[in-house]
Short mmCIF file of C-alpha atoms in Angstrom, two decimals:
data_model
loop_
_atom_site.label_atom_id
_atom_site.label_comp_id
_atom_site.label_asym_id
_atom_site.label_seq_id
_atom_site.Cartn_x
_atom_site.Cartn_y
_atom_site.Cartn_z
CA MET A 1 7.18 27.19 -15.00
CA LEU A 2 5.25 28.24 -11.92
CA THR A 3 7.26 30.06 -9.26
CA ILE A 4 5.83 30.45 -5.78
CA ILE A 5 7.40 32.93 -3.38
CA LEU A 6 6.28 32.46 0.20
CA ALA A 7 6.80 35.98 1.53
CA ASP A 8 7.38 37.35 5.03
CA THR A 9 7.65 33.90 6.57
CA GLU A 10 8.35 33.84 10.29
CA LEU A 11 11.52 31.82 9.95
CA GLU A 12 14.47 33.32 11.84
CA THR A 13 17.30 32.38 14.11
CA MET A 14 17.01 33.54 17.70
CA PRO A 15 16.73 37.35 17.80
CA GLU A 16 19.60 39.05 19.71
CA ARG A 17 17.18 40.22 22.36
CA MET A 18 16.16 36.67 23.29
CA VAL A 19 19.50 34.84 23.24
CA ASP A 20 20.04 35.29 26.98
CA ASP A 21 16.42 34.72 28.03
CA TYR A 22 16.51 32.02 30.73
CA ALA A 23 13.81 29.89 29.05
CA ILE A 24 15.70 29.98 25.75
CA ARG A 25 18.97 29.04 27.47
CA LYS A 26 17.16 26.14 29.12
CA ILE A 27 15.76 24.86 25.79
CA ALA A 28 19.21 25.23 24.21
CA LYS A 29 20.87 23.29 27.01
CA LYS A 30 18.30 20.49 26.82
CA SER A 31 18.73 20.11 23.06
CA GLY A 32 22.51 20.57 23.05
CA LYS A 33 22.33 23.63 20.75
CA ARG A 34 23.74 27.15 20.99
CA SER A 35 20.83 29.40 21.90
CA GLY A 36 21.81 31.99 19.24
CA GLU A 37 21.67 29.34 16.50
CA MET A 38 18.24 27.93 17.32
CA LEU A 39 15.20 28.81 15.24
CA LEU A 40 12.64 30.99 16.94
CA ASP A 41 9.64 28.71 17.49
CA SER A 42 6.40 29.90 18.98
CA ASN A 43 5.35 26.28 19.58
CA TYR A 44 8.00 25.93 22.27
CA MET A 45 8.92 29.53 23.16
CA HIS A 46 5.58 31.29 23.32
CA THR A 47 6.03 32.90 26.72
CA ALA A 48 9.64 33.88 26.03
CA ILE A 49 8.63 35.56 22.74
CA GLU A 50 5.91 37.47 24.58
CA ARG A 51 8.52 38.63 27.13
CA SER A 52 10.79 40.09 24.46
CA PHE A 53 8.22 41.04 21.83
CA PRO A 54 4.92 41.80 23.58
CA GLY A 55 1.90 41.08 21.37
CA GLU A 56 3.93 39.23 18.74
CA SER A 57 3.98 35.72 20.19
CA THR A 58 1.29 34.29 17.91
CA ARG A 59 2.84 35.69 14.75
CA ARG A 60 6.58 35.24 15.25
CA GLY A 61 8.47 31.98 15.22
CA ARG A 62 6.38 29.82 12.90
CA PRO A 63 8.63 27.29 11.16
CA ASP A 64 5.64 24.92 11.28
CA ILE A 65 3.84 26.91 8.56
CA VAL A 66 6.86 26.75 6.24
CA HIS A 67 7.23 23.03 6.97
CA THR A 68 3.68 22.13 5.94
CA PHE A 69 3.93 24.43 2.90
CA LEU A 70 7.13 22.70 1.74
CA LEU A 71 5.80 19.18 2.38
CA THR A 72 2.79 19.87 0.18
CA SER A 73 4.33 21.95 -2.60
CA LEU A 74 7.56 19.96 -3.08
CA GLU A 75 5.67 16.63 -3.08
CA SER A 76 3.21 17.84 -5.72
CA ILE A 77 2.90 16.34 -9.18
CA LEU A 78 3.81 19.78 -10.55
CA ASN A 79 7.16 19.69 -8.79
CA ARG A 80 7.77 16.04 -9.68
CA SER A 81 7.28 16.97 -13.32
CA GLY A 82 9.86 19.78 -13.13
CA ASN A 83 7.46 22.71 -13.48
CA LEU A 84 7.63 24.30 -10.04
CA ARG A 85 10.16 26.56 -8.36
CA ILE A 86 9.83 27.33 -4.63
CA LEU A 87 11.37 30.34 -2.89
CA VAL A 88 10.91 31.22 0.78
CA HIS A 89 11.42 34.85 1.80
CA THR A 90 11.72 35.65 5.51
CA ARG A 91 10.83 38.64 7.67
CA ASN A 92 14.56 39.48 7.77
CA ASP A 93 14.88 39.63 3.96
CA ARG A 94 16.61 36.32 3.58
CA VAL A 95 15.63 34.14 0.64
CA ILE A 96 15.85 30.34 0.66
CA SER A 97 16.01 28.48 -2.66
CA PHE A 98 15.18 24.79 -2.96
CA SER A 99 16.28 22.19 -5.46
CA PRO A 100 13.19 20.46 -6.89
CA SER A 101 14.72 17.16 -5.77
CA VAL A 102 15.21 18.11 -2.11
CA ARG A 103 13.35 15.79 0.26
CA ILE A 104 11.98 17.77 3.20
CA PRO A 105 12.08 15.78 6.48
CA ARG A 106 8.58 14.65 7.54
CA ALA A 107 9.49 14.97 11.19
CA TYR A 108 9.19 18.55 12.41
CA ASN A 109 12.24 18.45 14.71
CA ARG A 110 14.40 17.23 11.83
CA PHE A 111 13.08 19.99 9.60
CA THR A 112 13.93 22.75 12.08
CA GLY A 113 17.37 21.17 12.59
CA LEU A 114 17.92 21.28 8.83
CA VAL A 115 16.96 24.97 8.61
CA GLU A 116 19.26 25.79 11.54
CA ASP A 117 22.01 24.01 9.66
CA LEU A 118 21.19 25.98 6.51
CA PHE A 119 21.27 29.34 8.33
CA ARG A 120 24.65 28.42 9.84
CA LYS A 121 26.30 27.16 6.65
CA GLY A 122 24.51 29.13 3.93
CA LYS A 123 23.71 26.00 1.97
CA ILE A 124 22.91 22.31 2.23
CA VAL A 125 24.84 20.19 -0.25
CA SER A 126 24.50 16.53 -1.17
CA GLY A 127 27.16 15.21 -3.55
CA ASN A 128 27.40 17.77 -6.37
CA GLU A 129 23.97 19.19 -5.77
CA THR A 130 22.92 22.19 -3.70
CA LEU A 131 19.63 21.15 -2.12
CA MET A 132 18.96 24.40 -0.28
CA SER A 133 20.70 27.76 -0.15
CA VAL A 134 20.06 31.08 1.54
CA GLU A 135 21.00 34.63 0.54
CA ASP A 136 20.19 38.16 1.70
CA LYS A 137 17.66 39.70 -0.67
CA SER A 138 14.59 41.89 -0.38
CA LEU A 139 11.24 40.70 -1.68
CA ARG A 140 11.29 43.57 -4.18
CA ASN A 141 14.68 42.57 -5.62
CA LEU A 142 13.61 38.95 -5.74
CA VAL A 143 10.38 39.67 -7.60
CA ASP A 144 12.09 42.15 -9.95
CA SER A 145 14.59 39.45 -10.94
CA PHE A 146 11.74 37.71 -12.77
CA GLY A 147 11.61 40.49 -15.37
CA GLU A 148 8.56 40.48 -17.59
CA ALA A 149 6.89 37.30 -16.26
CA ARG A 150 3.32 37.72 -15.04
CA LYS A 151 3.27 38.40 -11.29
CA ILE A 152 0.33 37.87 -8.96
CA LEU A 153 -0.03 38.69 -5.28
CA LEU A 154 -2.45 36.46 -3.38
CA TRP A 155 -4.10 38.77 -0.88
CA PRO A 156 -7.30 38.13 1.09
CA LYS A 157 -8.33 41.80 0.76
CA ALA A 158 -8.15 41.82 -3.05
CA ASP A 159 -11.13 41.19 -5.33
CA GLN A 160 -12.07 37.53 -5.50
CA ARG A 161 -11.67 35.71 -8.80
CA PRO A 162 -12.28 32.06 -9.70
CA MET A 163 -8.98 30.23 -9.88
CA HIS A 164 -9.57 28.86 -13.41
CA THR A 165 -9.96 32.38 -14.82
CA VAL A 166 -6.71 33.48 -13.18
CA ILE A 167 -4.57 30.59 -14.41
CA ASP A 168 -5.73 29.47 -17.83
CA SER A 169 -2.41 28.71 -19.49
CA GLY A 170 0.92 27.13 -18.70
CA LYS A 171 2.82 30.39 -19.37
CA ASP A 172 5.49 31.39 -16.86
CA LEU A 173 3.86 32.72 -13.73
CA LEU A 174 5.10 34.09 -10.43
CA CYS A 175 2.78 33.95 -7.41
CA VAL A 176 3.55 35.66 -4.11
CA ILE A 177 1.75 34.28 -1.05
CA GLY A 178 2.00 35.55 2.51
CA GLY A 179 3.76 32.97 4.68
CA PHE A 180 2.37 34.05 8.06
CA ALA A 181 -0.52 32.92 10.26
CA GLY A 182 -2.57 36.11 10.39
CA GLY A 183 -2.46 39.86 9.95
CA ASP A 184 -0.92 41.41 6.84
CA PHE A 185 2.41 41.62 5.02
CA ILE A 186 5.12 43.55 6.88
CA THR A 187 6.99 44.08 3.60
CA ASP A 188 5.52 46.57 1.14
CA THR A 189 3.91 44.58 -1.70
CA GLY A 190 2.33 47.52 -3.49
CA PHE A 191 4.72 47.10 -6.41
CA ILE A 192 2.95 43.88 -7.46
CA GLU A 193 0.08 45.20 -9.55
CA GLU A 194 -2.12 42.15 -10.02
CA LYS A 195 -3.67 41.23 -6.69
CA ILE A 196 -6.29 38.55 -6.27
CA SER A 197 -8.16 36.62 -3.62
CA ILE A 198 -9.51 33.11 -4.29
CA TYR A 199 -12.01 32.62 -1.47
CA PRO A 200 -14.23 34.87 0.69
CA GLU A 201 -12.51 33.74 3.93
CA GLU A 202 -8.83 33.65 4.87
CA LEU A 203 -7.19 30.35 3.97
CA THR A 204 -4.09 28.71 5.35
CA VAL A 205 -0.88 29.25 3.43
CA TRP A 206 -0.73 25.69 2.09
CA THR A 207 -4.36 25.75 0.97
CA VAL A 208 -3.62 28.78 -1.22
CA SER A 209 -0.43 27.27 -2.66
CA GLY A 210 -2.22 23.94 -3.16
CA GLU A 211 -5.01 25.57 -5.16
CA ILE A 212 -2.55 27.43 -7.37
CA ILE A 213 -0.47 24.31 -7.98
CA ALA A 214 -3.60 22.24 -8.74
CA GLN A 215 -4.77 24.81 -11.29
CA TYR A 216 -1.36 25.09 -12.94
CA GLU A 217 -1.20 21.28 -13.22
CA ARG A 218 -4.49 21.45 -15.10
CA ALA A 219 -3.22 24.21 -17.37
CA LEU A 220 -0.30 21.93 -18.25
CA LYS A 221 -2.65 18.92 -18.58
CA LEU A 222 -0.60 16.94 -16.04
CA VAL A 223 -3.61 15.49 -14.18
CA MET B 1 -20.22 14.94 -0.73
CA LEU B 2 -16.70 13.56 -1.06
CA THR B 3 -15.65 11.10 1.63
CA ILE B 4 -11.99 10.23 2.03
CA ILE B 5 -10.99 7.23 4.09
CA LEU B 6 -7.32 7.15 4.97
CA ALA B 7 -6.82 3.41 5.43
CA ASP B 8 -4.26 1.39 7.37
CA THR B 9 -2.73 4.45 8.98
CA GLU B 10 0.09 3.77 11.40
CA LEU B 11 -1.60 5.47 14.33
CA GLU B 12 -1.65 3.36 17.49
CA THR B 13 -1.03 3.58 21.19
CA MET B 14 2.05 1.81 22.48
CA PRO B 15 1.88 -1.90 21.62
CA GLU B 16 1.87 -4.17 24.68
CA ARG B 17 5.25 -5.57 23.69
CA MET B 18 6.91 -2.14 23.91
CA VAL B 19 5.36 -0.70 27.06
CA ASP B 20 8.22 -1.85 29.27
CA ASP B 21 11.04 -1.13 26.81
CA TYR B 22 13.58 1.03 28.68
CA ALA B 23 13.72 3.69 25.94
CA ILE B 24 9.93 4.00 25.94
CA ARG B 25 9.84 4.27 29.74
CA LYS B 26 12.45 7.02 29.52
CA ILE B 27 10.47 9.00 26.93
CA ALA B 28 7.32 8.56 29.03
CA LYS B 29 9.05 9.78 32.17
CA LYS B 30 10.50 12.82 30.39
CA SER B 31 7.11 13.81 28.98
CA GLY B 32 5.13 12.98 32.12
CA LYS B 33 2.95 10.43 30.30
CA ARG B 34 2.06 6.78 31.00
CA SER B 35 4.09 4.73 28.55
CA GLY B 36 1.07 2.59 27.60
CA GLU B 37 -0.93 5.67 26.61
CA MET B 38 1.67 7.26 24.34
CA LEU B 39 1.36 7.08 20.57
CA LEU B 40 3.89 4.91 18.82
CA ASP B 41 6.11 7.36 16.95
CA SER B 42 8.91 6.26 14.68
CA ASN B 43 10.33 9.80 14.73
CA TYR B 44 11.32 9.38 18.38
CA MET B 45 11.25 5.61 18.94
CA HIS B 46 12.90 4.21 15.86
CA THR B 47 15.41 1.97 17.62
CA ALA B 48 12.87 0.76 20.18
CA ILE B 49 10.41 -0.18 17.42
CA GLU B 50 13.17 -2.09 15.65
CA ARG B 51 13.90 -3.95 18.91
CA SER B 52 10.31 -5.14 19.28
CA PHE B 53 9.27 -5.33 15.63
CA PRO B 54 12.38 -6.06 13.53
CA GLY B 55 12.10 -4.63 10.01
CA GLU B 56 9.00 -2.56 10.77
CA SER B 57 10.59 0.61 12.16
CA THR B 58 10.16 2.70 9.01
CA ARG B 59 6.53 1.71 8.54
CA ARG B 60 5.09 1.68 12.05
CA GLY B 61 4.43 4.68 14.26
CA ARG B 62 3.75 7.43 11.72
CA PRO B 63 1.37 9.99 13.25
CA ASP B 64 3.25 12.60 11.17
CA ILE B 65 1.64 11.32 7.97
CA VAL B 66 -1.86 11.58 9.43
CA HIS B 67 -1.04 15.05 10.77
CA THR B 68 -0.03 16.48 7.39
CA PHE B 69 -2.99 14.76 5.71
CA LEU B 70 -5.43 16.32 8.18
CA LEU B 71 -3.84 19.78 8.01
CA THR B 72 -4.24 19.83 4.24
CA SER B 73 -7.62 18.13 3.82
CA LEU B 74 -9.48 19.82 6.69
CA GLU B 75 -8.18 23.28 5.68
CA SER B 76 -9.30 22.82 2.08
CA ILE B 77 -11.94 24.95 0.39
CA LEU B 78 -13.93 21.74 -0.12
CA ASN B 79 -14.13 21.17 3.63
CA ARG B 80 -14.82 24.84 4.37
CA SER B 81 -17.77 24.64 2.00
CA GLY B 82 -19.22 21.58 3.79
CA ASN B 83 -18.61 19.02 1.05
CA LEU B 84 -15.91 16.84 2.59
CA ARG B 85 -15.99 14.06 5.17
CA ILE B 86 -12.73 12.66 6.57
CA LEU B 87 -12.33 9.25 8.19
CA VAL B 88 -9.06 7.78 9.43
CA HIS B 89 -8.81 3.99 9.71
CA THR B 90 -5.89 2.52 11.63
CA ARG B 91 -3.90 -0.72 11.40
CA ASN B 92 -5.81 -1.95 14.47
CA ASP B 93 -9.23 -1.43 12.87
CA ARG B 94 -10.11 1.69 14.76
CA VAL B 95 -11.87 4.46 12.85
CA ILE B 96 -11.59 8.14 13.74
CA SER B 97 -14.31 10.55 12.60
CA PHE B 98 -13.75 14.31 12.41
CA SER B 99 -16.19 17.17 12.59
CA PRO B 100 -15.65 19.44 9.56
CA SER B 101 -15.14 22.31 12.00
CA VAL B 102 -12.36 20.68 14.04
CA ARG B 103 -9.17 22.70 14.01
CA ILE B 104 -6.15 20.39 13.93
CA PRO B 105 -3.21 21.74 15.97
CA ARG B 106 -0.40 23.02 13.72
CA ALA B 107 2.24 21.95 16.21
CA TYR B 108 3.06 18.26 15.91
CA ASN B 109 3.48 17.63 19.63
CA ARG B 110 0.05 19.13 20.32
CA PHE B 111 -1.47 16.95 17.61
CA THR B 112 -0.06 13.73 19.05
CA GLY B 113 -1.22 14.82 22.52
CA LEU B 114 -4.72 15.33 21.13
CA VAL B 115 -4.81 11.86 19.54
CA GLU B 116 -3.56 10.30 22.79
CA ASP B 117 -6.39 12.10 24.55
CA LEU B 118 -8.86 10.81 21.95
CA PHE B 119 -7.70 7.20 22.31
CA ARG B 120 -8.03 7.49 26.10
CA LYS B 121 -11.46 9.12 26.17
CA GLY B 122 -13.09 7.86 22.96
CA LYS B 123 -14.04 11.35 21.87
CA ILE B 124 -13.01 15.00 21.98
CA VAL B 125 -15.89 17.32 22.77
CA SER B 126 -16.11 21.10 22.71
CA GLY B 127 -19.37 22.55 24.07
CA ASN B 128 -22.18 20.52 22.45
CA GLU B 129 -20.05 19.39 19.54
CA THR B 130 -18.08 16.18 19.12
CA LEU B 131 -14.94 17.25 17.26
CA MET B 132 -13.35 13.80 17.00
CA SER B 133 -14.49 10.32 17.96
CA VAL B 134 -13.05 6.84 17.64
CA GLU B 135 -14.75 3.45 17.34
CA ASP B 136 -13.72 -0.13 16.56
CA LYS B 137 -14.61 -0.96 12.97
CA SER B 138 -13.03 -2.82 10.09
CA LEU B 139 -12.31 -1.09 6.80
CA ARG B 140 -14.76 -3.44 5.10
CA ASN B 141 -17.61 -2.56 7.48
CA LEU B 142 -16.79 1.11 7.17
CA VAL B 143 -16.80 1.07 3.37
CA ASP B 144 -19.94 -1.09 3.24
CA SER B 145 -21.79 1.46 5.39
CA PHE B 146 -21.71 3.81 2.36
CA GLY B 147 -24.14 1.55 0.49
CA GLU B 148 -24.50 2.27 -3.20
CA ALA B 149 -22.17 5.31 -3.40
CA ARG B 150 -19.37 5.04 -5.94
CA LYS B 151 -16.21 3.73 -4.28
CA ILE B 152 -12.67 4.11 -5.55
CA LEU B 153 -9.43 2.70 -4.23
CA LEU B 154 -6.34 4.78 -4.96
CA TRP B 155 -3.61 2.26 -5.55
CA PRO B 156 -0.22 2.84 -7.22
CA LYS B 157 -0.36 -0.58 -8.92
CA ALA B 158 -3.71 0.08 -10.64
CA ASP B 159 -4.07 1.42 -14.17
CA GLN B 160 -3.35 5.12 -14.41
CA ARG B 161 -6.19 7.45 -15.34
CA PRO B 162 -6.25 11.24 -15.66
CA MET B 163 -7.93 12.74 -12.58
CA HIS B 164 -10.48 14.76 -14.55
CA THR B 165 -11.85 11.63 -16.23
CA VAL B 166 -12.22 9.91 -12.84
CA ILE B 167 -14.06 12.74 -11.11
CA ASP B 168 -16.29 14.57 -13.56
CA SER B 169 -19.32 15.27 -11.40
CA GLY B 170 -20.19 16.33 -7.88
CA LYS B 171 -22.04 13.07 -7.17
CA ASP B 172 -21.37 11.35 -3.84
CA LEU B 173 -18.02 9.65 -3.95
CA LEU B 174 -15.96 7.59 -1.52
CA CYS B 175 -12.19 7.43 -2.01
CA VAL B 176 -9.94 5.08 -0.05
CA ILE B 177 -6.27 6.07 0.16
CA GLY B 178 -3.47 4.16 1.87
CA GLY B 179 -2.26 6.11 4.89
CA PHE B 180 1.22 4.58 5.17
CA ALA B 181 4.69 5.57 4.00
CA GLY B 182 5.51 2.67 1.71
CA GLY B 183 4.68 -0.93 0.91
CA ASP B 184 1.10 -2.04 0.43
CA PHE B 185 -2.17 -2.28 2.37
CA ILE B 186 -2.16 -4.78 5.23
CA THR B 187 -5.97 -4.90 5.13
CA ASP B 188 -7.59 -6.74 2.22
CA THR B 189 -8.99 -4.13 -0.16
CA GLY B 190 -10.01 -6.53 -2.93
CA PHE B 191 -13.70 -5.82 -2.24
CA ILE B 192 -13.35 -2.31 -3.68
CA GLU B 193 -13.79 -2.93 -7.38
CA GLU B 194 -12.77 0.38 -8.93
CA LYS B 195 -9.03 0.83 -8.47
CA ILE B 196 -7.06 3.67 -10.03
CA SER B 197 -3.66 5.26 -9.99
CA ILE B 198 -3.17 8.94 -10.83
CA TYR B 199 0.55 9.18 -11.51
CA PRO B 200 3.29 6.81 -12.74
CA GLU B 201 5.30 7.18 -9.51
CA GLU B 202 4.24 6.70 -5.89
CA LEU B 203 2.98 9.92 -4.33
CA THR B 204 2.75 10.96 -0.71
CA VAL B 205 -0.59 10.44 0.99
CA TRP B 206 -1.43 14.14 1.13
CA THR B 207 -0.55 14.66 -2.54
CA VAL B 208 -3.10 12.03 -3.54
CA SER B 209 -5.80 13.44 -1.24
CA GLY B 210 -4.97 16.97 -2.41
CA GLU B 211 -5.43 16.01 -6.06
CA ILE B 212 -8.78 14.34 -5.37
CA ILE B 213 -10.01 17.28 -3.33
CA ALA B 214 -8.87 19.77 -6.01
CA GLN B 215 -10.71 17.84 -8.70
CA TYR B 216 -13.89 17.51 -6.66
CA GLU B 217 -13.82 21.27 -5.96
CA ARG B 218 -13.76 21.78 -9.73
CA ALA B 219 -16.64 19.36 -10.26
CA LEU B 220 -18.64 21.45 -7.77
CA LYS B 221 -17.41 24.69 -9.41
CA LEU B 222 -16.09 25.96 -6.06
CA VAL B 223 -12.82 27.36 -7.43
#
């Protein structure tokens, strides 16, 4: 089993400080939502984020990154074959778990609506199955819960190694990837000893996860 | 060089028949666009599509599929290293070419705005560089322009073959993938002799392209 933790994602409901911002109230009114229950989204709230969190408007509020990551990883052959577990950790130490059979909406507005629903209810259920659930947990506690499994942090500043030398068997593996657009982890990741980089330049989140999944599929001889 | 043609994508400006539909006029007014210049988008115009094209509302108007495909393929290590060419063919026999250095907007609404701009102007230019351009061309003429290069059609109904036996060298290769959500090609693809399937179930468009790109990266020893 390959487990991927997308860490420090910028997925959060409206921060307290922004709930009464006039632009946020306007967006809430237009969409018929409560402003405190909306996801922070830099694509639509860039200026408002800058007003409340100067200098942070390109980093914060990026559900789009998580969306593309989920569309690619959960639609992979590795996931279809039952060998992938996906966990999304947020900047506020919340952890979202996904059933391998969850179908992520293709349309972005439906995806953000689903996550808002999840944050409100704690889980998304269909019939007897929990498709998504969220709990409060630090990255450290989450990673530690995997006990003795091999753990790797993907980190652009680490020494570069060819992917096929890193993953050469189908043994249980936990990979932690940063789920943000630029800059570095805000959570301390020093406790993960094995750190690697797979390319001389920074890659998008879903390129890194895609490369890991592709290599693990090969280790399992699925493709 | 690997060339991927995404064929029969559901990317089109508003069909004549729908330009005066009241729901389309309303969306146009709200977004400050001319209704005839907007992209058809099933995510927002589902009922209106059904009104004009009964039974086609889940297939037609799917810029979201092209968006995710471009985000994954153009951000790949293969593209970064200069070994990937992407072409998008549409249901109306238009072909979009992309510069390898184009940066596709992460936000969906910005992406659709960019494609609307492209369809209006014929190309998107930045400085001296053409980032995207569109021309009228059939799939057959497009594929034929690659001369003697090996050509493969990815087709769920073809015989399944393991990916590593299909792509075992870095020789020039042209792969044609269907760029639609379900059903079959509307364009005749019988002229492409080598047809393969890579998995017993249907996969999303970007999963297929991702697997091909991953295998070609290995053939070139890039990862």
